[in-house]
JSON list of C-alpha atoms in Angstrom, two decimals:
[
{"chain": "A", "resi": 236, "resn": "MET", "atom": "CA", "xyz": [149.33, -28.97, 192.33]},
{"chain": "A", "resi": 237, "resn": "CYS", "atom": "CA", "xyz": [152.28, -28.29, 190.08]},
{"chain": "A", "resi": 238, "resn": "LEU", "atom": "CA", "xyz": [154.90, -25.73, 191.20]},
{"chain": "A", "resi": 239, "resn": "LYS", "atom": "CA", "xyz": [155.94, -23.17, 188.59]},
{"chain": "A", "resi": 240, "resn": "ARG", "atom": "CA", "xyz": [157.53, -19.72, 188.03]},
{"chain": "A", "resi": 241, "resn": "GLY", "atom": "CA", "xyz": [159.61, -17.68, 190.50]},
{"chain": "A", "resi": 242, "resn": "THR", "atom": "CA", "xyz": [159.89, -20.06, 193.46]},
{"chain": "A", "resi": 243, "resn": "LEU", "atom": "CA", "xyz": [160.82, -22.93, 191.16]},
{"chain": "A", "resi": 244, "resn": "LEU", "atom": "CA", "xyz": [163.21, -20.74, 189.15]},
{"chain": "A", "resi": 245, "resn": "ALA", "atom": "CA", "xyz": [165.01, -19.80, 192.40]},
{"chain": "A", "resi": 246, "resn": "LYS", "atom": "CA", "xyz": [165.91, -23.49, 192.85]},
{"chain": "A", "resi": 247, "resn": "TYR", "atom": "CA", "xyz": [167.90, -23.33, 189.60]},
{"chain": "A", "resi": 248, "resn": "LEU", "atom": "CA", "xyz": [169.31, -19.76, 189.59]},
{"chain": "A", "resi": 249, "resn": "PRO", "atom": "CA", "xyz": [170.29, -17.15, 192.20]},
{"chain": "A", "resi": 250, "resn": "LEU", "atom": "CA", "xyz": [167.67, -14.49, 191.44]},
{"chain": "A", "resi": 251, "resn": "GLY", "atom": "CA", "xyz": [168.88, -11.68, 193.65]},
{"chain": "A", "resi": 252, "resn": "ARG", "atom": "CA", "xyz": [165.36, -11.02, 194.88]},
{"chain": "A", "resi": 253, "resn": "GLU", "atom": "CA", "xyz": [162.81, -13.21, 196.58]},
{"chain": "A", "resi": 254, "resn": "THR", "atom": "CA", "xyz": [159.49, -13.95, 194.95]},
{"chain": "A", "resi": 255, "resn": "LYS", "atom": "CA", "xyz": [156.50, -12.94, 197.07]},
{"chain": "A", "resi": 256, "resn": "ASP", "atom": "CA", "xyz": [154.10, -15.70, 196.10]},
{"chain": "A", "resi": 257, "resn": "LEU", "atom": "CA", "xyz": [153.89, -19.35, 195.18]},
{"chain": "A", "resi": 258, "resn": "ASP", "atom": "CA", "xyz": [152.65, -20.17, 191.69]},
{"chain": "A", "resi": 259, "resn": "PHE", "atom": "CA", "xyz": [150.91, -23.46, 190.96]},
{"chain": "A", "resi": 260, "resn": "PHE", "atom": "CA", "xyz": [149.23, -25.07, 187.98]},
{"chain": "A", "resi": 261, "resn": "ILE", "atom": "CA", "xyz": [146.17, -26.99, 189.20]},
{"chain": "A", "resi": 262, "resn": "GLN", "atom": "CA", "xyz": [144.92, -30.22, 187.65]},
{"chain": "A", "resi": 263, "resn": "LYS", "atom": "CA", "xyz": [141.75, -32.20, 188.37]},
{"chain": "A", "resi": 264, "resn": "LEU", "atom": "CA", "xyz": [140.02, -29.43, 190.36]},
{"chain": "A", "resi": 265, "resn": "SER", "atom": "CA", "xyz": [137.42, -26.91, 189.23]},
{"chain": "A", "resi": 266, "resn": "ASN", "atom": "CA", "xyz": [138.19, -23.22, 189.50]},
{"chain": "A", "resi": 267, "resn": "THR", "atom": "CA", "xyz": [135.28, -22.21, 191.72]},
{"chain": "A", "resi": 268, "resn": "GLU", "atom": "CA", "xyz": [135.47, -20.47, 195.05]},
{"chain": "A", "resi": 269, "resn": "LYS", "atom": "CA", "xyz": [133.50, -23.26, 196.72]},
{"chain": "A", "resi": 270, "resn": "SER", "atom": "CA", "xyz": [135.71, -26.12, 195.46]},
{"chain": "A", "resi": 271, "resn": "LEU", "atom": "CA", "xyz": [138.94, -24.22, 196.20]},
{"chain": "A", "resi": 272, "resn": "GLU", "atom": "CA", "xyz": [137.85, -23.35, 199.74]},
{"chain": "A", "resi": 273, "resn": "SER", "atom": "CA", "xyz": [136.78, -26.94, 200.37]},
{"chain": "A", "resi": 274, "resn": "VAL", "atom": "CA", "xyz": [140.10, -28.41, 199.22]},
{"chain": "A", "resi": 275, "resn": "LEU", "atom": "CA", "xyz": [142.17, -25.74, 201.00]},
{"chain": "A", "resi": 276, "resn": "ARG", "atom": "CA", "xyz": [140.23, -26.25, 204.22]},
{"chain": "A", "resi": 277, "resn": "SER", "atom": "CA", "xyz": [140.88, -30.01, 204.03]},
{"chain": "A", "resi": 278, "resn": "VAL", "atom": "CA", "xyz": [144.61, -29.41, 203.52]},
{"chain": "A", "resi": 279, "resn": "CYS", "atom": "CA", "xyz": [144.84, -26.73, 206.23]},
{"chain": "A", "resi": 280, "resn": "ASP", "atom": "CA", "xyz": [143.06, -29.01, 208.70]},
{"chain": "A", "resi": 281, "resn": "ILE", "atom": "CA", "xyz": [145.65, -31.81, 208.36]},
{"chain": "A", "resi": 282, "resn": "ASP", "atom": "CA", "xyz": [147.58, -32.11, 211.62]},
{"chain": "A", "resi": 283, "resn": "VAL", "atom": "CA", "xyz": [151.08, -33.45, 211.02]},
{"chain": "A", "resi": 284, "resn": "ASN", "atom": "CA", "xyz": [152.22, -32.66, 214.57]},
{"chain": "A", "resi": 285, "resn": "ASP", "atom": "CA", "xyz": [154.72, -29.96, 213.52]},
{"chain": "A", "resi": 286, "resn": "SER", "atom": "CA", "xyz": [153.10, -27.02, 215.41]},
{"chain": "A", "resi": 287, "resn": "PHE", "atom": "CA", "xyz": [152.20, -25.17, 212.17]},
{"chain": "A", "resi": 288, "resn": "VAL", "atom": "CA", "xyz": [148.61, -23.95, 211.79]},
{"chain": "A", "resi": 289, "resn": "PHE", "atom": "CA", "xyz": [147.24, -22.63, 208.48]},
{"chain": "A", "resi": 290, "resn": "GLU", "atom": "CA", "xyz": [144.14, -20.46, 208.02]},
{"chain": "A", "resi": 291, "resn": "ILE", "atom": "CA", "xyz": [142.40, -19.44, 204.81]},
{"chain": "A", "resi": 292, "resn": "VAL", "atom": "CA", "xyz": [142.21, -15.65, 204.58]},
{"chain": "A", "resi": 293, "resn": "LYS", "atom": "CA", "xyz": [140.86, -15.13, 201.06]},
{"chain": "A", "resi": 294, "resn": "VAL", "atom": "CA", "xyz": [140.03, -17.02, 197.85]},
{"chain": "A", "resi": 295, "resn": "ASP", "atom": "CA", "xyz": [139.59, -14.90, 194.69]},
{"chain": "A", "resi": 296, "resn": "VAL", "atom": "CA", "xyz": [138.75, -16.53, 191.35]},
{"chain": "A", "resi": 297, "resn": "LEU", "atom": "CA", "xyz": [140.34, -14.56, 188.48]},
{"chain": "A", "resi": 298, "resn": "GLU", "atom": "CA", "xyz": [140.05, -14.30, 184.72]},
{"chain": "A", "resi": 299, "resn": "HIS", "atom": "CA", "xyz": [143.37, -13.93, 182.87]},
{"chain": "A", "resi": 300, "resn": "ILE", "atom": "CA", "xyz": [142.37, -11.95, 179.79]},
{"chain": "A", "resi": 301, "resn": "HIS", "atom": "CA", "xyz": [145.79, -12.38, 178.13]},
{"chain": "A", "resi": 302, "resn": "MET", "atom": "CA", "xyz": [145.95, -16.15, 178.69]},
{"chain": "A", "resi": 303, "resn": "ALA", "atom": "CA", "xyz": [143.87, -19.12, 177.59]},
{"chain": "A", "resi": 304, "resn": "TYR", "atom": "CA", "xyz": [143.21, -20.27, 181.14]},
{"chain": "A", "resi": 305, "resn": "THR", "atom": "CA", "xyz": [141.69, -18.95, 184.36]},
{"chain": "A", "resi": 306, "resn": "GLY", "atom": "CA", "xyz": [143.23, -18.59, 187.78]},
{"chain": "A", "resi": 307, "resn": "ALA", "atom": "CA", "xyz": [142.76, -17.82, 191.44]},
{"chain": "A", "resi": 308, "resn": "GLN", "atom": "CA", "xyz": [144.61, -15.93, 194.15]},
{"chain": "A", "resi": 309, "resn": "ILE", "atom": "CA", "xyz": [144.76, -17.54, 197.57]},
{"chain": "A", "resi": 310, "resn": "SER", "atom": "CA", "xyz": [145.81, -15.84, 200.79]},
{"chain": "A", "resi": 311, "resn": "LEU", "atom": "CA", "xyz": [146.70, -18.00, 203.80]},
{"chain": "A", "resi": 312, "resn": "LEU", "atom": "CA", "xyz": [148.01, -17.20, 207.24]},
{"chain": "A", "resi": 313, "resn": "ALA", "atom": "CA", "xyz": [150.65, -19.57, 208.62]},
{"chain": "A", "resi": 314, "resn": "LYS", "atom": "CA", "xyz": [151.13, -19.62, 212.38]},
{"chain": "A", "resi": 315, "resn": "PHE", "atom": "CA", "xyz": [154.01, -21.16, 214.30]},
{"chain": "A", "resi": 316, "resn": "GLY", "atom": "CA", "xyz": [153.66, -20.29, 217.97]},
{"chain": "A", "resi": 317, "resn": "ALA", "atom": "CA", "xyz": [153.39, -16.49, 218.14]},
{"chain": "A", "resi": 318, "resn": "THR", "atom": "CA", "xyz": [154.91, -16.06, 214.65]},
{"chain": "A", "resi": 319, "resn": "LYS", "atom": "CA", "xyz": [152.47, -15.26, 211.83]},
{"chain": "A", "resi": 320, "resn": "THR", "atom": "CA", "xyz": [153.38, -15.27, 208.14]},
{"chain": "A", "resi": 321, "resn": "ALA", "atom": "CA", "xyz": [151.20, -14.39, 205.16]},
{"chain": "A", "resi": 322, "resn": "ILE", "atom": "CA", "xyz": [151.34, -16.82, 202.24]},
{"chain": "A", "resi": 323, "resn": "ARG", "atom": "CA", "xyz": [150.04, -15.84, 198.82]},
{"chain": "A", "resi": 324, "resn": "MET", "atom": "CA", "xyz": [149.46, -18.39, 196.07]},
{"chain": "A", "resi": 325, "resn": "ASP", "atom": "CA", "xyz": [148.56, -17.81, 192.44]},
{"chain": "A", "resi": 326, "resn": "LEU", "atom": "CA", "xyz": [146.79, -20.78, 190.89]},
{"chain": "A", "resi": 327, "resn": "GLY", "atom": "CA", "xyz": [146.44, -21.42, 187.15]},
{"chain": "A", "resi": 328, "resn": "PHE", "atom": "CA", "xyz": [143.87, -23.78, 185.61]},
{"chain": "A", "resi": 329, "resn": "GLY", "atom": "CA", "xyz": [143.82, -25.33, 182.15]},
{"chain": "A", "resi": 330, "resn": "ASP", "atom": "CA", "xyz": [147.46, -24.95, 181.13]},
{"chain": "A", "resi": 331, "resn": "ILE", "atom": "CA", "xyz": [148.77, -27.66, 178.79]},
{"chain": "A", "resi": 332, "resn": "VAL", "atom": "CA", "xyz": [152.29, -28.04, 180.21]},
{"chain": "A", "resi": 333, "resn": "GLU", "atom": "CA", "xyz": [153.27, -31.61, 181.13]},
{"chain": "A", "resi": 334, "resn": "ALA", "atom": "CA", "xyz": [154.55, -31.60, 184.73]},
{"chain": "A", "resi": 335, "resn": "ILE", "atom": "CA", "xyz": [157.68, -33.44, 185.88]},
{"chain": "A", "resi": 336, "resn": "ASP", "atom": "CA", "xyz": [158.72, -34.81, 189.29]},
{"chain": "A", "resi": 337, "resn": "TYR", "atom": "CA", "xyz": [161.47, -32.76, 190.98]},
{"chain": "A", "resi": 338, "resn": "GLN", "atom": "CA", "xyz": [163.41, -33.79, 194.10]},
{"chain": "A", "resi": 339, "resn": "MET", "atom": "CA", "xyz": [163.94, -30.72, 196.30]},
{"chain": "A", "resi": 340, "resn": "SER", "atom": "CA", "xyz": [166.31, -30.63, 199.27]},
{"chain": "A", "resi": 341, "resn": "LEU", "atom": "CA", "xyz": [164.93, -28.91, 202.35]},
{"chain": "A", "resi": 342, "resn": "THR", "atom": "CA", "xyz": [166.52, -26.70, 204.98]},
{"chain": "A", "resi": 343, "resn": "ALA", "atom": "CA", "xyz": [169.02, -28.41, 207.26]},
{"chain": "A", "resi": 344, "resn": "THR", "atom": "CA", "xyz": [171.45, -27.49, 210.01]},
{"chain": "A", "resi": 345, "resn": "THR", "atom": "CA", "xyz": [174.81, -29.05, 210.81]},
{"chain": "A", "resi": 346, "resn": "LYS", "atom": "CA", "xyz": [172.87, -31.51, 212.99]},
{"chain": "A", "resi": 347, "resn": "GLY", "atom": "CA", "xyz": [170.65, -32.60, 210.12]},
{"chain": "A", "resi": 348, "resn": "PRO", "atom": "CA", "xyz": [167.36, -31.67, 208.43]},
{"chain": "A", "resi": 349, "resn": "LEU", "atom": "CA", "xyz": [164.72, -29.67, 210.30]},
{"chain": "A", "resi": 350, "resn": "PHE", "atom": "CA", "xyz": [161.97, -31.85, 208.86]},
{"chain": "A", "resi": 351, "resn": "GLU", "atom": "CA", "xyz": [162.45, -34.27, 205.96]},
{"chain": "A", "resi": 352, "resn": "SER", "atom": "CA", "xyz": [165.70, -33.99, 204.05]},
{"chain": "A", "resi": 353, "resn": "LYS", "atom": "CA", "xyz": [163.96, -34.03, 200.63]},
{"chain": "A", "resi": 354, "resn": "ILE", "atom": "CA", "xyz": [160.51, -33.83, 199.11]},
{"chain": "A", "resi": 355, "resn": "SER", "atom": "CA", "xyz": [159.24, -34.67, 195.65]},
{"chain": "A", "resi": 356, "resn": "LEU", "atom": "CA", "xyz": [157.19, -32.00, 193.87]},
{"chain": "A", "resi": 357, "resn": "ARG", "atom": "CA", "xyz": [155.26, -31.91, 190.63]},
{"chain": "A", "resi": 358, "resn": "CYS", "atom": "CA", "xyz": [156.59, -28.89, 188.73]},
{"chain": "A", "resi": 359, "resn": "TYR", "atom": "CA", "xyz": [157.09, -27.25, 185.34]},
{"chain": "A", "resi": 360, "resn": "PRO", "atom": "CA", "xyz": [160.14, -28.31, 183.33]},
{"chain": "A", "resi": 361, "resn": "LYS", "atom": "CA", "xyz": [162.89, -25.63, 183.32]},
{"chain": "A", "resi": 362, "resn": "GLU", "atom": "CA", "xyz": [162.18, -24.54, 179.75]},
{"chain": "A", "resi": 363, "resn": "PHE", "atom": "CA", "xyz": [158.60, -23.61, 180.60]},
{"chain": "A", "resi": 364, "resn": "ILE", "atom": "CA", "xyz": [159.59, -21.51, 183.62]},
{"chain": "A", "resi": 365, "resn": "PHE", "atom": "CA", "xyz": [161.52, -19.17, 181.31]},
{"chain": "A", "resi": 366, "resn": "ALA", "atom": "CA", "xyz": [158.80, -19.23, 178.65]},
{"chain": "A", "resi": 367, "resn": "GLY", "atom": "CA", "xyz": [156.21, -18.09, 181.21]},
{"chain": "A", "resi": 368, "resn": "LYS", "atom": "CA", "xyz": [158.47, -15.35, 182.57]},
{"chain": "A", "resi": 369, "resn": "THR", "atom": "CA", "xyz": [159.23, -14.00, 179.09]},
{"chain": "A", "resi": 370, "resn": "ARG", "atom": "CA", "xyz": [155.57, -14.12, 178.03]},
{"chain": "A", "resi": 371, "resn": "ASP", "atom": "CA", "xyz": [154.33, -12.43, 181.20]},
{"chain": "A", "resi": 372, "resn": "SER", "atom": "CA", "xyz": [156.92, -9.64, 181.00]},
{"chain": "A", "resi": 373, "resn": "SER", "atom": "CA", "xyz": [155.38, -8.54, 177.70]},
{"chain": "A", "resi": 374, "resn": "PHE", "atom": "CA", "xyz": [152.02, -8.03, 179.47]},
{"chain": "A", "resi": 375, "resn": "SER", "atom": "CA", "xyz": [153.36, -6.36, 182.61]},
{"chain": "A", "resi": 376, "resn": "ARG", "atom": "CA", "xyz": [153.67, -2.58, 182.73]},
{"chain": "A", "resi": 377, "resn": "ARG", "atom": "CA", "xyz": [156.39, -2.87, 185.38]},
{"chain": "A", "resi": 378, "resn": "ARG", "atom": "CA", "xyz": [158.07, -5.80, 183.60]},
{"chain": "A", "resi": 379, "resn": "LYS", "atom": "CA", "xyz": [158.80, -7.31, 186.99]},
{"chain": "A", "resi": 380, "resn": "TYR", "atom": "CA", "xyz": [159.57, -10.69, 185.46]},
{"chain": "A", "resi": 381, "resn": "SER", "atom": "CA", "xyz": [162.22, -9.45, 183.03]},
{"chain": "A", "resi": 382, "resn": "HIS", "atom": "CA", "xyz": [164.78, -9.31, 185.83]},
{"chain": "A", "resi": 383, "resn": "GLU", "atom": "CA", "xyz": [164.20, -12.96, 186.73]},
{"chain": "A", "resi": 384, "resn": "GLY", "atom": "CA", "xyz": [164.08, -14.21, 183.16]},
{"chain": "A", "resi": 385, "resn": "PHE", "atom": "CA", "xyz": [167.17, -12.44, 181.86]},
{"chain": "A", "resi": 386, "resn": "SER", "atom": "CA", "xyz": [169.55, -12.02, 184.81]}
]
């Protein structure tokens, strides 16, 4: 999985609004409901002893008519004790962008990190985040991405 778009852009710029989903470019996995559910179930079933539980709510395979690649929308439910949070992911398949490794610092308190202090993610290079935002704003009636790309 390769992180891209709004969540990644927010690591570089203060956006002024939070993105509502996670966007990933997927490599080495077919875009079928069966394969996506199988992989997601395997990931959700991993117990890392942190009290988080993840459930698959919905997997929808999509066709992007304005792009040269297909996608999927994933809905998960994250549980931490009595707290429940919906997680939405947009997955893209077949993009030709070359991913880079990015070191991301995680949330910490004055006493130290809550979990690890840093993680390494595969992600789009900065230039391609803006290119995707600009391209998508031309196809969006609401132009929701223009704010992020040009502010």
